[in-house]
PDB file of C-alpha atoms in Angstrom:
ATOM      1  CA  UNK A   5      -4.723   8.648  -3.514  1.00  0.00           C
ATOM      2  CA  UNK A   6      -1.233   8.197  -1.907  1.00  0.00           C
ATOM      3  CA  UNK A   7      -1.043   4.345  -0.662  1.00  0.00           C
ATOM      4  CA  UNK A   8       1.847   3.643   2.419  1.00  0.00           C
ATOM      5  CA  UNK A   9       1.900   1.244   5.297  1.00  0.00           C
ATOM      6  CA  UNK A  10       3.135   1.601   8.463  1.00  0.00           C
ATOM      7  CA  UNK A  11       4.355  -0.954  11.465  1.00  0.00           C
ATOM      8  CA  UNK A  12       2.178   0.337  14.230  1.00  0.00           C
ATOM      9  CA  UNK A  13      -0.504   3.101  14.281  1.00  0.00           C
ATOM     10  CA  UNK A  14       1.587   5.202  16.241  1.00  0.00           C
ATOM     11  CA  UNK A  15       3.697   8.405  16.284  1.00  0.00           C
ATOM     12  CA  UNK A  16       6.676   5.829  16.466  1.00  0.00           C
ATOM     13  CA  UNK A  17       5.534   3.806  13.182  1.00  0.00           C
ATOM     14  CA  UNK A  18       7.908   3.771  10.549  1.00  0.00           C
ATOM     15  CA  UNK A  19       7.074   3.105   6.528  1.00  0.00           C
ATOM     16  CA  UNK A  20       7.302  -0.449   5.343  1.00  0.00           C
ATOM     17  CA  UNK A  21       6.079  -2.736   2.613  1.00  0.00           C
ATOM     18  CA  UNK A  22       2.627  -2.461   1.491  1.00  0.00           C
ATOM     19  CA  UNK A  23       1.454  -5.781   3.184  1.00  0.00           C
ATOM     20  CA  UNK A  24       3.627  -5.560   5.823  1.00  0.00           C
ATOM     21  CA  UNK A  25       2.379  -2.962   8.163  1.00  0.00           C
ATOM     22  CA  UNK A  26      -0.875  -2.638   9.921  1.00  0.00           C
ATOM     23  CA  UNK A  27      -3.368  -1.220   7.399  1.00  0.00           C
ATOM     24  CA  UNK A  28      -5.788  -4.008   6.275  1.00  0.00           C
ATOM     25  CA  UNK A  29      -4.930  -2.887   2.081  1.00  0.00           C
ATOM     26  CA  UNK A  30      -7.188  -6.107   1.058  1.00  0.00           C
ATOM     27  CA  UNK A  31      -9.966  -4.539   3.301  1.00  0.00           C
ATOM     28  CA  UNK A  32      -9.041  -0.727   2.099  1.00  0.00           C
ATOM     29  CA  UNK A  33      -9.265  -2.119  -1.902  1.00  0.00           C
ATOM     30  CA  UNK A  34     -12.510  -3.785  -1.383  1.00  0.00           C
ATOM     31  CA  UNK A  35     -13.922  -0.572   0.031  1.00  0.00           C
ATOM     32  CA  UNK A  36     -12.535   1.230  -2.960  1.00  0.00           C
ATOM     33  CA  UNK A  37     -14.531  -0.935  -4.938  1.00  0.00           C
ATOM     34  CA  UNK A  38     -17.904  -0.444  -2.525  1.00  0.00           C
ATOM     35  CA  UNK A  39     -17.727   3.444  -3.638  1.00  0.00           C
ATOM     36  CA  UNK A  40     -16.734   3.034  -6.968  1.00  0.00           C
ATOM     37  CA  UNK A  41     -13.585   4.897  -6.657  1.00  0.00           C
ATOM     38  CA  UNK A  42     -12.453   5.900  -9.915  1.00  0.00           C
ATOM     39  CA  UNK A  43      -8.878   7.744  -9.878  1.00  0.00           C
ATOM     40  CA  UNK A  44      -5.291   6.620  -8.997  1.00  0.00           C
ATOM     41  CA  UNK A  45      -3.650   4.813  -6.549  1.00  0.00           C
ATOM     42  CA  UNK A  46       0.151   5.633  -5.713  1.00  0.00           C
ATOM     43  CA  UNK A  47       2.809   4.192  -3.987  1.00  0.00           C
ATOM     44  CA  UNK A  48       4.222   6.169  -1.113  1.00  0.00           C
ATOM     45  CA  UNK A  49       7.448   4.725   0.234  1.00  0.00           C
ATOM     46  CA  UNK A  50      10.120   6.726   2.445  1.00  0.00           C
ATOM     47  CA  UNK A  51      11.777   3.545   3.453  1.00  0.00           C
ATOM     48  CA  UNK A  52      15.231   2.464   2.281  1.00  0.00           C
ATOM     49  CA  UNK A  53      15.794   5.951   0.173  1.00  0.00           C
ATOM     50  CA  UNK A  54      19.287   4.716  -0.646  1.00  0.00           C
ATOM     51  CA  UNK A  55      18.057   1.794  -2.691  1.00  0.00           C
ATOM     52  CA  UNK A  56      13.977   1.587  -2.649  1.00  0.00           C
ATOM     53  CA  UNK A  57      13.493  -0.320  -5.874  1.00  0.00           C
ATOM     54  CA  UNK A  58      13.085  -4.232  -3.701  1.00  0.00           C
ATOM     55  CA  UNK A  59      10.604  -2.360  -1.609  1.00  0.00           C
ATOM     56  CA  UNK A  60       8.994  -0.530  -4.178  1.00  0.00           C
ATOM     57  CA  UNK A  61       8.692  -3.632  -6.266  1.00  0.00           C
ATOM     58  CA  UNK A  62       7.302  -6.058  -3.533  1.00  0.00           C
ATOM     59  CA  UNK A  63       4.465  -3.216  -2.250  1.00  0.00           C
ATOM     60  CA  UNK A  64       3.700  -2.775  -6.054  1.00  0.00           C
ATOM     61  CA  UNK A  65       3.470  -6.485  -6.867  1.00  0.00           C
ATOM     62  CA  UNK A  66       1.423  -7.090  -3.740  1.00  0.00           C
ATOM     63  CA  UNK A  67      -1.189  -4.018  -4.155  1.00  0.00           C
ATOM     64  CA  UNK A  68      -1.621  -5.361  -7.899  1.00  0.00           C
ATOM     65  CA  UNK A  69      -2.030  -9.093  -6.085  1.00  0.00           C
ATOM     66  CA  UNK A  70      -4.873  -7.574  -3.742  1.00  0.00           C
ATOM     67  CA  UNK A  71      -6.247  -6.240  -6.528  1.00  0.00           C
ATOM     68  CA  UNK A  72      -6.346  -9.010  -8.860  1.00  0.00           C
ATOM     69  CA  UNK A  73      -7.804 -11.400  -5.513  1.00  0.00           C
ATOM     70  CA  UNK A  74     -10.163  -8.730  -4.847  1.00  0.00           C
ATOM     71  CA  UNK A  75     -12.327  -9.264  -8.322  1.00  0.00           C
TER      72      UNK A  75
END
């Protein structure tokens, strides 16, 4: 499962931090859990292509925070 967050629900949304955006990723991992989902989650980010690692590295450290307070 590809994970990526966007600033509005809208033709005109653009990527951005997991957290950040509009999708509800504490209410997304706790359904997740509800089914039992058992494969991967991974991190989909198109913004800042010239230097994505501070992006990368706050979605990724947030996702495994949500997961963690999601227990």
């Amino acid at each position: 499962m590809h994970l990526k967050n966007v600033t509005v629900a809208a033709n005109e949304g653009t990527t951005c931090e997991l957290g950040r955006g509009v999708i509800d990723i504490p209410a997304f991992v706790k359904m997740l859990r509800k089914v039992n989902y058992q494969g991967c989650c991974s991190l989909e980010y198109e913004k800042d292509m010239k230097d994505p690692l501070a992006g990368i590295a706050e979605s990724v450290g947030y996702f495994r925070g949500v997961c963690d307070g999601t227990r």
